[in-house]
Amino acid sequence: MAAEYDLTPRMAPNLDRHLVFPLLEFLQERQIYNDNHILKAKIDLLNNTNMVDYAMDIHKTLYQTEDVPQDMVERRADVVARLKSLEDAAAPLVAFLQNAAAVQELKADKHYNLQMLNDKYQIGAAQIEALYQYGKFQFECGNYSGAADYLYQYRALCTNSERSLSALWGKLAAEVLMQNWDVALEELNRLKEIIDSKNFSSPINQVQSRIWLMHWSLFIFFNHDNGRTLIIDLFNQDKYLNAIQTSAPHLLRYLATAFIVNKRRRPQLKEFIKVIQQEQNSYKDPITEFLACVYVNYDFDGAQKKMRECEEVILNDPFLGKRVEDSNFSTVPLRDEFLENARLFIFETYCRIHQRIDMGVLAEKLNLNYEEAERWIVNLIRGLKLDAKIDSQTGTVIMEPNHPNVYEQLVDHTKALNGRTYKLVTQLLEHAQGQAAR
């Protein structure tokens, strides 16, 4: 099942190849695939980067040898030579940027800066271009810290908006790979602003850029303290949700998870359930199916089964299954939060339908034993001040009938719909008769 629900093959085409490495590391750790398959995938990825030493190490592990192919040795020599030439080309500008007093001469006006650099320091467009190439090359070599610095400095000087955008993507990837989540979030927001602007390139490029942005954002949202709220803010916007529905429905897994663990966003859940229903044919997994079981089909046995599958999906997903080690104790916080909230969803919905609930049946639906279920429900009634009480003698939970149950609500909605339909038909008939009379 772990491999069946692995989204890496669908995610990878929307990520920079360097961002695919953390996903492969996670899959290797979880032993979802044969180790040799992962090592070969890593070498394939590395072939188009300048991380030659890393590729050599993996080759040695994979083939149990100290020898490496001649083409790798030659490639390493090429990379070292190219790095040296780019370093020389960018040297005058790098030296200027390392001089704090000189940097203070720069102003907000980029055209002034270019003129000043040219007149005073003999630094022109060629050196600025060399800084971009040097930063990009550092990134390809896996020196993300150097790349982030050079690409940031390049953006402060460059006047080419396309190049500036490319440097911003590179800076974002570098910050993600260094796990600087606050800085990465700032870059993400900058990028979103540019992508959403009216003068962005063609609509097709805009949609594709939104899809890339959402894929890259997962690293930030599932590591940043406020990420579970921010992902809903981004993914649930009409333009972004449309992009998900047309081109990347697998991202619904992450939005669904965020909704389940984020109690404050419960009011928006109702609309999101409709999206899950619409997309059932193009994408579903245990997490989206769990929501459908609870809120569309009121299928609590199905929801209970899906809950177990959801746990497996979370544990084997590189974004959701992050482990926290504490001395000898290891846990997956998102899994624990998810299961707690999933039980709450089942309990709330089940209670809306039934006014007297057998504790044994409820324990089964919640995937808990009787004592655990009783404790969980007592804490819930107290914590949420629910209109409910436990009758220990009969082993039941009794809901106070303050709220109409789901069936009553359905009847009310149906009556209202019948009334509106009748009114509409009457109006149409009157209009038709009026036309005929003329």
GROMACS .gro file of C-alpha atoms in nm:
model
  438
    1MET     CA    1   0.000   0.000   0.000
    2ALA     CA    2   0.287   0.242   0.082
    3ALA     CA    3   0.409   0.246  -0.279
    4GLU     CA    4   0.051   0.256  -0.415
    5TYR     CA    5  -0.014   0.594  -0.250
    6ASP     CA    6   0.335   0.741  -0.300
    7LEU     CA    7   0.299   1.070  -0.488
    8THR     CA    8   0.672   1.120  -0.563
    9PRO     CA    9   0.638   1.030  -0.936
   10ARG     CA   10   0.363   1.295  -0.968
   11MET     CA   11   0.547   1.554  -0.756
   12ALA     CA   12   0.896   1.527  -0.911
   13PRO     CA   13   0.814   1.687  -1.252
   14ASN     CA   14   0.695   2.000  -1.064
   15LEU     CA   15   1.005   2.033  -0.846
   16ASP     CA   16   1.364   2.141  -0.904
   17ARG     CA   17   1.572   1.822  -0.918
   18HIS     CA   18   1.757   1.925  -0.598
   19LEU     CA   19   1.421   1.935  -0.416
   20VAL     CA   20   1.355   1.573  -0.516
   21PHE     CA   21   1.652   1.452  -0.306
   22PRO     CA   22   1.481   1.503   0.033
   23LEU     CA   23   1.185   1.299  -0.097
   24LEU     CA   24   1.414   1.013  -0.206
   25GLU     CA   25   1.596   1.027   0.129
   26PHE     CA   26   1.263   0.988   0.309
   27LEU     CA   27   1.152   0.697   0.087
   28GLN     CA   28   1.489   0.528   0.143
   29GLU     CA   29   1.454   0.568   0.519
   30ARG     CA   30   1.100   0.426   0.515
   31GLN     CA   31   1.217   0.138   0.290
   32ILE     CA   32   0.915   0.181   0.064
   33TYR     CA   33   1.118   0.071  -0.240
   34ASN     CA   34   1.418  -0.151  -0.300
   35ASP     CA   35   1.730   0.039  -0.189
   36ASN     CA   36   1.906  -0.007  -0.523
   37HIS     CA   37   1.611   0.151  -0.707
   38ILE     CA   38   1.642   0.463  -0.491
   39LEU     CA   39   2.021   0.480  -0.540
   40LYS     CA   40   1.978   0.453  -0.918
   41ALA     CA   41   1.712   0.727  -0.910
   42LYS     CA   42   1.956   0.947  -0.714
   43ILE     CA   43   2.232   0.893  -0.972
   44ASP     CA   44   1.987   0.978  -1.256
   45LEU     CA   45   1.901   1.301  -1.076
   46LEU     CA   46   2.265   1.386  -1.008
   47ASN     CA   47   2.366   1.338  -1.372
   48ASN     CA   48   2.219   1.679  -1.452
   49THR     CA   49   2.372   1.859  -1.157
   50ASN     CA   50   2.732   1.944  -1.066
   51MET     CA   51   2.727   1.738  -0.744
   52VAL     CA   52   2.984   1.500  -0.889
   53ASP     CA   53   3.146   1.394  -0.560
   54TYR     CA   54   2.805   1.294  -0.422
   55ALA     CA   55   2.731   1.098  -0.742
   56MET     CA   56   3.065   0.918  -0.707
   57ASP     CA   57   2.986   0.820  -0.344
   58ILE     CA   58   2.646   0.679  -0.446
   59HIS     CA   59   2.804   0.491  -0.739
   60LYS     CA   60   3.052   0.328  -0.496
   61THR     CA   61   2.769   0.226  -0.260
   62LEU     CA   62   2.545   0.096  -0.538
   63TYR     CA   63   2.811  -0.114  -0.712
   64GLN     CA   64   3.018  -0.202  -0.401
   65THR     CA   65   3.339  -0.068  -0.555
   66GLU     CA   66   3.602   0.202  -0.502
   67ASP     CA   67   3.631   0.259  -0.878
   68VAL     CA   68   3.421   0.520  -1.057
   69PRO     CA   69   3.354   0.548  -1.432
   70GLN     CA   70   3.597   0.759  -1.636
   71ASP     CA   71   3.320   0.993  -1.750
   72MET     CA   72   3.254   1.085  -1.384
   73VAL     CA   73   3.623   1.164  -1.332
   74GLU     CA   74   3.626   1.380  -1.647
   75ARG     CA   75   3.302   1.551  -1.547
   76ARG     CA   76   3.452   1.640  -1.208
   77ALA     CA   77   3.752   1.802  -1.378
   78ASP     CA   78   3.514   2.001  -1.605
   79VAL     CA   79   3.308   2.120  -1.307
   80VAL     CA   80   3.617   2.236  -1.115
   81ALA     CA   81   3.750   2.422  -1.422
   82ARG     CA   82   3.412   2.586  -1.495
   83LEU     CA   83   3.373   2.690  -1.129
   84LYS     CA   84   3.717   2.854  -1.140
   85SER     CA   85   3.639   3.047  -1.460
   86LEU     CA   86   3.301   3.169  -1.325
   87GLU     CA   87   3.468   3.267  -0.998
   88ASP     CA   88   3.724   3.477  -1.192
   89ALA     CA   89   3.453   3.640  -1.408
   90ALA     CA   90   3.243   3.734  -1.103
   91ALA     CA   91   3.544   3.830  -0.885
   92PRO     CA   92   3.532   4.211  -0.935
   93LEU     CA   93   3.162   4.225  -0.838
   94VAL     CA   94   3.205   3.978  -0.549
   95ALA     CA   95   3.493   4.190  -0.415
   96PHE     CA   96   3.275   4.503  -0.440
   97LEU     CA   97   2.985   4.332  -0.257
   98GLN     CA   98   3.218   4.221   0.024
   99ASN     CA   99   3.326   4.583   0.079
  100ALA     CA  100   3.067   4.725   0.324
  101ALA     CA  101   3.165   5.089   0.260
  102ALA     CA  102   3.133   5.044  -0.119
  103VAL     CA  103   2.795   4.870  -0.091
  104GLN     CA  104   2.657   5.176   0.094
  105GLU     CA  105   2.695   5.369  -0.232
  106LEU     CA  106   2.418   5.158  -0.389
  107LYS     CA  107   2.070   5.315  -0.407
  108ALA     CA  108   1.716   5.187  -0.475
  109ASP     CA  109   1.748   5.307  -0.836
  110LYS     CA  110   1.895   5.013  -1.028
  111HIS     CA  111   1.986   5.224  -1.334
  112TYR     CA  112   2.183   5.463  -1.113
  113ASN     CA  113   2.365   5.162  -0.959
  114LEU     CA  114   2.463   5.023  -1.300
  115GLN     CA  115   2.599   5.362  -1.409
  116MET     CA  116   2.788   5.411  -1.082
  117LEU     CA  117   2.939   5.059  -1.089
  118ASN     CA  118   3.048   5.112  -1.447
  119ASP     CA  119   3.198   5.459  -1.396
  120LYS     CA  120   3.363   5.406  -1.059
  121TYR     CA  121   3.449   5.035  -1.044
  122GLN     CA  122   3.457   4.929  -1.412
  123ILE     CA  123   3.188   4.670  -1.335
  124GLY     CA  124   2.943   4.624  -1.622
  125ALA     CA  125   2.666   4.396  -1.750
  126ALA     CA  126   2.916   4.111  -1.814
  127GLN     CA  127   3.017   4.094  -1.445
  128ILE     CA  128   2.654   4.111  -1.329
  129GLU     CA  129   2.567   3.825  -1.566
  130ALA     CA  130   2.873   3.635  -1.434
  131LEU     CA  131   2.737   3.676  -1.078
  132TYR     CA  132   2.409   3.510  -1.186
  133GLN     CA  133   2.595   3.223  -1.356
  134TYR     CA  134   2.825   3.184  -1.055
  135GLY     CA  135   2.530   3.172  -0.811
  136LYS     CA  136   2.345   2.923  -1.033
  137PHE     CA  137   2.657   2.707  -1.063
  138GLN     CA  138   2.707   2.712  -0.684
  139PHE     CA  139   2.349   2.587  -0.650
  140GLU     CA  140   2.416   2.307  -0.901
  141CYS     CA  141   2.722   2.208  -0.695
  142GLY     CA  142   2.507   2.183  -0.381
  143ASN     CA  143   2.652   2.494  -0.215
  144TYR     CA  144   2.309   2.634  -0.128
  145SER     CA  145   2.434   2.896   0.118
  146GLY     CA  146   2.666   3.059  -0.139
  147ALA     CA  147   2.397   3.031  -0.407
  148ALA     CA  148   2.138   3.206  -0.187
  149ASP     CA  149   2.378   3.498  -0.122
  150TYR     CA  150   2.485   3.546  -0.484
  151LEU     CA  151   2.134   3.514  -0.627
  152TYR     CA  152   2.001   3.763  -0.371
  153GLN     CA  153   2.276   4.011  -0.462
  154TYR     CA  154   2.216   3.952  -0.832
  155ARG     CA  155   1.844   4.036  -0.797
  156ALA     CA  156   1.935   4.366  -0.627
  157LEU     CA  157   2.134   4.467  -0.937
  158CYS     CA  158   1.970   4.305  -1.240
  159THR     CA  159   1.719   4.486  -1.462
  160ASN     CA  160   1.607   4.179  -1.659
  161SER     CA  161   1.273   4.073  -1.504
  162GLU     CA  162   1.288   3.718  -1.649
  163ARG     CA  163   1.639   3.660  -1.510
  164SER     CA  164   1.537   3.814  -1.179
  165LEU     CA  165   1.244   3.570  -1.157
  166SER     CA  166   1.472   3.275  -1.231
  167ALA     CA  167   1.710   3.392  -0.954
  168LEU     CA  168   1.414   3.416  -0.712
  169TRP     CA  169   1.313   3.053  -0.782
  170GLY     CA  170   1.677   2.953  -0.718
  171LYS     CA  171   1.691   3.152  -0.395
  172LEU     CA  172   1.365   2.990  -0.276
  173ALA     CA  173   1.498   2.639  -0.350
  174ALA     CA  174   1.826   2.716  -0.170
  175GLU     CA  175   1.644   2.843   0.143
  176VAL     CA  176   1.418   2.534   0.144
  177LEU     CA  177   1.717   2.301   0.113
  178MET     CA  178   1.887   2.483   0.403
  179GLN     CA  179   1.559   2.453   0.598
  180ASN     CA  180   1.541   2.829   0.662
  181TRP     CA  181   1.161   2.821   0.681
  182ASP     CA  182   1.096   3.187   0.772
  183VAL     CA  183   1.318   3.322   0.493
  184ALA     CA  184   1.178   3.063   0.249
  185LEU     CA  185   0.824   3.181   0.333
  186GLU     CA  186   0.921   3.542   0.253
  187GLU     CA  187   1.061   3.433  -0.086
  188LEU     CA  188   0.748   3.226  -0.151
  189ASN     CA  189   0.529   3.531  -0.090
  190ARG     CA  190   0.748   3.744  -0.320
  191LEU     CA  191   0.716   3.484  -0.592
  192LYS     CA  192   0.338   3.458  -0.548
  193GLU     CA  193   0.304   3.835  -0.584
  194ILE     CA  194   0.494   3.828  -0.915
  195ILE     CA  195   0.302   3.525  -1.049
  196ASP     CA  196  -0.036   3.679  -0.959
  197SER     CA  197   0.045   4.019  -1.112
  198LYS     CA  198  -0.145   4.129  -1.423
  199ASN     CA  199   0.166   4.170  -1.638
  200PHE     CA  200   0.291   3.815  -1.576
  201SER     CA  201   0.354   3.617  -1.898
  202SER     CA  202   0.086   3.408  -2.073
  203PRO     CA  203  -0.210   3.253  -1.881
  204ILE     CA  204  -0.067   2.904  -1.946
  205ASN     CA  205   0.266   3.003  -1.787
  206GLN     CA  206   0.078   3.161  -1.499
  207VAL     CA  207  -0.115   2.839  -1.424
  208GLN     CA  208   0.205   2.630  -1.455
  209SER     CA  209   0.391   2.869  -1.223
  210ARG     CA  210   0.110   2.843  -0.966
  211ILE     CA  211   0.135   2.463  -0.979
  212TRP     CA  212   0.513   2.476  -0.926
  213LEU     CA  213   0.471   2.727  -0.643
  214MET     CA  214   0.221   2.500  -0.464
  215HIS     CA  215   0.448   2.195  -0.495
  216TRP     CA  216   0.751   2.388  -0.364
  217SER     CA  217   0.541   2.540  -0.084
  218LEU     CA  218   0.473   2.198   0.071
  219PHE     CA  219   0.827   2.190   0.215
  220ILE     CA  220   0.756   2.517   0.395
  221PHE     CA  221   0.395   2.461   0.500
  222PHE     CA  222   0.459   2.127   0.667
  223ASN     CA  223   0.761   2.261   0.858
  224HIS     CA  224   0.666   2.621   0.941
  225ASP     CA  225   0.481   2.680   1.271
  226ASN     CA  226   0.191   2.852   1.095
  227GLY     CA  227   0.201   2.631   0.785
  228ARG     CA  228  -0.130   2.443   0.827
  229THR     CA  229  -0.319   2.774   0.813
  230LEU     CA  230  -0.106   2.924   0.535
  231ILE     CA  231  -0.155   2.623   0.304
  232ILE     CA  232  -0.534   2.670   0.325
  233ASP     CA  233  -0.494   3.044   0.257
  234LEU     CA  234  -0.297   2.966  -0.061
  235PHE     CA  235  -0.442   2.641  -0.201
  236ASN     CA  236  -0.804   2.734  -0.129
  237GLN     CA  237  -0.793   3.060  -0.329
  238ASP     CA  238  -1.004   3.028  -0.643
  239LYS     CA  239  -0.714   3.068  -0.889
  240TYR     CA  240  -0.499   2.814  -0.707
  241LEU     CA  241  -0.783   2.569  -0.645
  242ASN     CA  242  -0.869   2.585  -1.016
  243ALA     CA  243  -0.507   2.507  -1.102
  244ILE     CA  244  -0.518   2.206  -0.866
  245GLN     CA  245  -0.841   2.078  -1.019
  246THR     CA  246  -0.724   2.115  -1.380
  247SER     CA  247  -0.361   2.004  -1.352
  248ALA     CA  248  -0.258   1.871  -1.009
  249PRO     CA  249  -0.549   1.704  -0.824
  250HIS     CA  250  -0.303   1.500  -0.613
  251LEU     CA  251  -0.240   1.823  -0.414
  252LEU     CA  252  -0.590   1.774  -0.267
  253ARG     CA  253  -0.429   1.528  -0.023
  254TYR     CA  254  -0.239   1.813   0.144
  255LEU     CA  255  -0.527   2.057   0.149
  256ALA     CA  256  -0.757   1.787   0.293
  257THR     CA  257  -0.502   1.707   0.565
  258ALA     CA  258  -0.468   2.077   0.654
  259PHE     CA  259  -0.847   2.110   0.684
  260ILE     CA  260  -0.868   1.805   0.909
  261VAL     CA  261  -0.600   1.924   1.155
  262ASN     CA  262  -0.702   2.292   1.149
  263LYS     CA  263  -1.008   2.346   1.370
  264ARG     CA  264  -1.021   2.721   1.297
  265ARG     CA  265  -1.087   2.660   0.927
  266ARG     CA  266  -1.389   2.435   0.984
  267PRO     CA  267  -1.635   2.687   0.826
  268GLN     CA  268  -1.453   2.654   0.489
  269LEU     CA  269  -1.461   2.274   0.501
  270LYS     CA  270  -1.816   2.247   0.363
  271GLU     CA  271  -1.717   2.405   0.028
  272PHE     CA  272  -1.402   2.195   0.013
  273ILE     CA  273  -1.607   1.874   0.051
  274LYS     CA  274  -1.785   1.969  -0.275
  275VAL     CA  275  -1.445   1.990  -0.450
  276ILE     CA  276  -1.354   1.643  -0.324
  277GLN     CA  277  -1.685   1.511  -0.463
  278GLN     CA  278  -1.624   1.677  -0.801
  279GLU     CA  279  -1.271   1.536  -0.826
  280GLN     CA  280  -1.343   1.177  -0.715
  281ASN     CA  281  -1.282   1.047  -1.066
  282SER     CA  282  -0.956   1.233  -1.121
  283TYR     CA  283  -0.804   1.184  -0.773
  284LYS     CA  284  -0.881   1.009  -0.447
  285ASP     CA  285  -0.680   0.856  -0.167
  286PRO     CA  286  -0.771   0.742   0.189
  287ILE     CA  287  -0.752   1.101   0.321
  288THR     CA  288  -0.997   1.250   0.068
  289GLU     CA  289  -1.213   0.933   0.089
  290PHE     CA  290  -1.228   0.967   0.469
  291LEU     CA  291  -1.389   1.311   0.433
  292ALA     CA  292  -1.633   1.176   0.173
  293CYS     CA  293  -1.730   0.887   0.405
  294VAL     CA  294  -1.803   1.120   0.698
  295TYR     CA  295  -1.961   1.420   0.526
  296VAL     CA  296  -2.110   1.291   0.202
  297ASN     CA  297  -2.211   0.927   0.258
  298TYR     CA  298  -2.240   0.921   0.641
  299ASP     CA  299  -2.062   0.585   0.611
  300PHE     CA  300  -1.900   0.545   0.953
  301ASP     CA  301  -1.778   0.190   0.896
  302GLY     CA  302  -1.608   0.313   0.580
  303ALA     CA  303  -1.463   0.612   0.768
  304GLN     CA  304  -1.325   0.381   1.038
  305LYS     CA  305  -1.153   0.166   0.772
  306LYS     CA  306  -1.019   0.477   0.594
  307MET     CA  307  -0.878   0.609   0.920
  308ARG     CA  308  -0.643   0.312   0.944
  309GLU     CA  309  -0.539   0.362   0.580
  310CYS     CA  310  -0.490   0.738   0.640
  311GLU     CA  311  -0.239   0.656   0.912
  312GLU     CA  312  -0.038   0.448   0.663
  313VAL     CA  313  -0.054   0.724   0.400
  314ILE     CA  314   0.069   0.987   0.650
  315LEU     CA  315   0.356   0.773   0.779
  316ASN     CA  316   0.480   0.713   0.423
  317ASP     CA  317   0.435   1.064   0.283
  318PRO     CA  318   0.756   1.276   0.283
  319PHE     CA  319   0.566   1.594   0.375
  320LEU     CA  320   0.318   1.451   0.626
  321GLY     CA  321   0.530   1.181   0.791
  322LYS     CA  322   0.797   1.399   0.951
  323ARG     CA  323   0.934   1.229   1.262
  324VAL     CA  324   1.035   1.407   1.582
  325GLU     CA  325   1.300   1.231   1.789
  326ASP     CA  326   1.311   1.290   2.163
  327SER     CA  327   1.581   1.079   2.339
  328ASN     CA  328   1.450   0.722   2.291
  329PHE     CA  329   1.106   0.838   2.186
  330SER     CA  330   1.005   0.889   1.822
  331THR     CA  331   0.672   1.027   1.706
  332VAL     CA  332   0.499   1.164   1.397
  333PRO     CA  333   0.311   1.471   1.531
  334LEU     CA  334   0.089   1.516   1.225
  335ARG     CA  335  -0.030   1.154   1.243
  336ASP     CA  336  -0.135   1.200   1.608
  337GLU     CA  337  -0.313   1.530   1.534
  338PHE     CA  338  -0.483   1.384   1.230
  339LEU     CA  339  -0.623   1.079   1.413
  340GLU     CA  340  -0.745   1.291   1.706
  341ASN     CA  341  -0.931   1.528   1.472
  342ALA     CA  342  -1.059   1.247   1.250
  343ARG     CA  343  -1.220   1.084   1.556
  344LEU     CA  344  -1.375   1.420   1.641
  345PHE     CA  345  -1.522   1.447   1.288
  346ILE     CA  346  -1.675   1.100   1.318
  347PHE     CA  347  -1.809   1.167   1.668
  348GLU     CA  348  -1.966   1.504   1.577
  349THR     CA  349  -2.133   1.375   1.261
  350TYR     CA  350  -2.250   1.050   1.421
  351CYS     CA  351  -2.398   1.245   1.712
  352ARG     CA  352  -2.588   1.476   1.478
  353ILE     CA  353  -2.766   1.173   1.333
  354HIS     CA  354  -2.823   0.971   1.652
  355GLN     CA  355  -2.950   1.102   1.983
  356ARG     CA  356  -2.868   0.791   2.187
  357ILE     CA  357  -2.541   0.617   2.103
  358ASP     CA  358  -2.413   0.282   2.224
  359MET     CA  359  -2.061   0.329   2.370
  360GLY     CA  360  -1.943  -0.007   2.234
  361VAL     CA  361  -2.050   0.085   1.880
  362LEU     CA  362  -1.894   0.431   1.912
  363ALA     CA  363  -1.564   0.287   2.042
  364GLU     CA  364  -1.552   0.064   1.735
  365LYS     CA  365  -1.618   0.358   1.501
  366LEU     CA  366  -1.340   0.557   1.670
  367ASN     CA  367  -1.086   0.272   1.649
  368LEU     CA  368  -1.052   0.273   2.031
  369ASN     CA  369  -1.119   0.015   2.302
  370TYR     CA  370  -1.418   0.074   2.533
  371GLU     CA  371  -1.222   0.239   2.821
  372GLU     CA  372  -1.024   0.463   2.584
  373ALA     CA  373  -1.343   0.567   2.405
  374GLU     CA  374  -1.519   0.647   2.733
  375ARG     CA  375  -1.224   0.860   2.852
  376TRP     CA  376  -1.197   1.034   2.513
  377ILE     CA  377  -1.572   1.119   2.506
  378VAL     CA  378  -1.578   1.244   2.869
  379ASN     CA  379  -1.283   1.478   2.792
  380LEU     CA  380  -1.450   1.591   2.471
  381ILE     CA  381  -1.786   1.670   2.638
  382ARG     CA  382  -1.602   1.872   2.906
  383GLY     CA  383  -1.359   2.042   2.668
  384LEU     CA  384  -1.618   2.144   2.407
  385LYS     CA  385  -1.907   2.191   2.656
  386LEU     CA  386  -2.123   1.960   2.442
  387ASP     CA  387  -2.493   1.910   2.517
  388ALA     CA  388  -2.438   1.543   2.597
  389LYS     CA  389  -2.405   1.307   2.892
  390ILE     CA  390  -2.289   0.949   2.947
  391ASP     CA  391  -2.533   0.699   3.100
  392SER     CA  392  -2.294   0.448   3.259
  393GLN     CA  393  -2.572   0.199   3.346
  394THR     CA  394  -2.685   0.150   2.987
  395GLY     CA  395  -2.341   0.228   2.839
  396THR     CA  396  -2.476   0.502   2.612
  397VAL     CA  397  -2.403   0.862   2.521
  398ILE     CA  398  -2.722   1.072   2.520
  399MET     CA  399  -2.728   1.386   2.307
  400GLU     CA  400  -2.954   1.669   2.421
  401PRO     CA  401  -3.192   1.747   2.131
  402ASN     CA  402  -3.096   2.116   2.097
  403HIS     CA  403  -2.989   2.087   1.736
  404PRO     CA  404  -3.187   1.937   1.445
  405ASN     CA  405  -3.031   1.608   1.339
  406VAL     CA  406  -2.898   1.549   0.988
  407TYR     CA  407  -3.213   1.374   0.866
  408GLU     CA  408  -3.429   1.664   0.982
  409GLN     CA  409  -3.194   1.906   0.806
  410LEU     CA  410  -3.220   1.699   0.485
  411VAL     CA  411  -3.601   1.707   0.503
  412ASP     CA  412  -3.596   2.085   0.558
  413HIS     CA  413  -3.360   2.136   0.262
  414THR     CA  414  -3.578   1.914   0.041
  415LYS     CA  415  -3.895   2.106   0.138
  416ALA     CA  416  -3.722   2.436   0.061
  417LEU     CA  417  -3.601   2.299  -0.274
  418ASN     CA  418  -3.951   2.176  -0.365
  419GLY     CA  419  -4.091   2.520  -0.278
  420ARG     CA  420  -3.832   2.698  -0.498
  421THR     CA  421  -3.888   2.453  -0.787
  422TYR     CA  422  -4.268   2.505  -0.768
  423LYS     CA  423  -4.222   2.882  -0.769
  424LEU     CA  424  -3.986   2.867  -1.068
  425VAL     CA  425  -4.222   2.643  -1.270
  426THR     CA  426  -4.515   2.877  -1.193
  427GLN     CA  427  -4.317   3.178  -1.313
  428LEU     CA  428  -4.217   2.997  -1.635
  429LEU     CA  429  -4.579   2.897  -1.706
  430GLU     CA  430  -4.702   3.251  -1.641
  431HIS     CA  431  -4.431   3.389  -1.874
  432ALA     CA  432  -4.521   3.135  -2.147
  433GLN     CA  433  -4.894   3.214  -2.118
  434GLY     CA  434  -4.815   3.587  -2.137
  435GLN     CA  435  -4.616   3.530  -2.460
  436ALA     CA  436  -4.900   3.322  -2.609
  437ALA     CA  437  -5.160   3.590  -2.526
  438ARG     CA  438  -4.966   3.842  -2.736
   0.00000   0.00000   0.00000
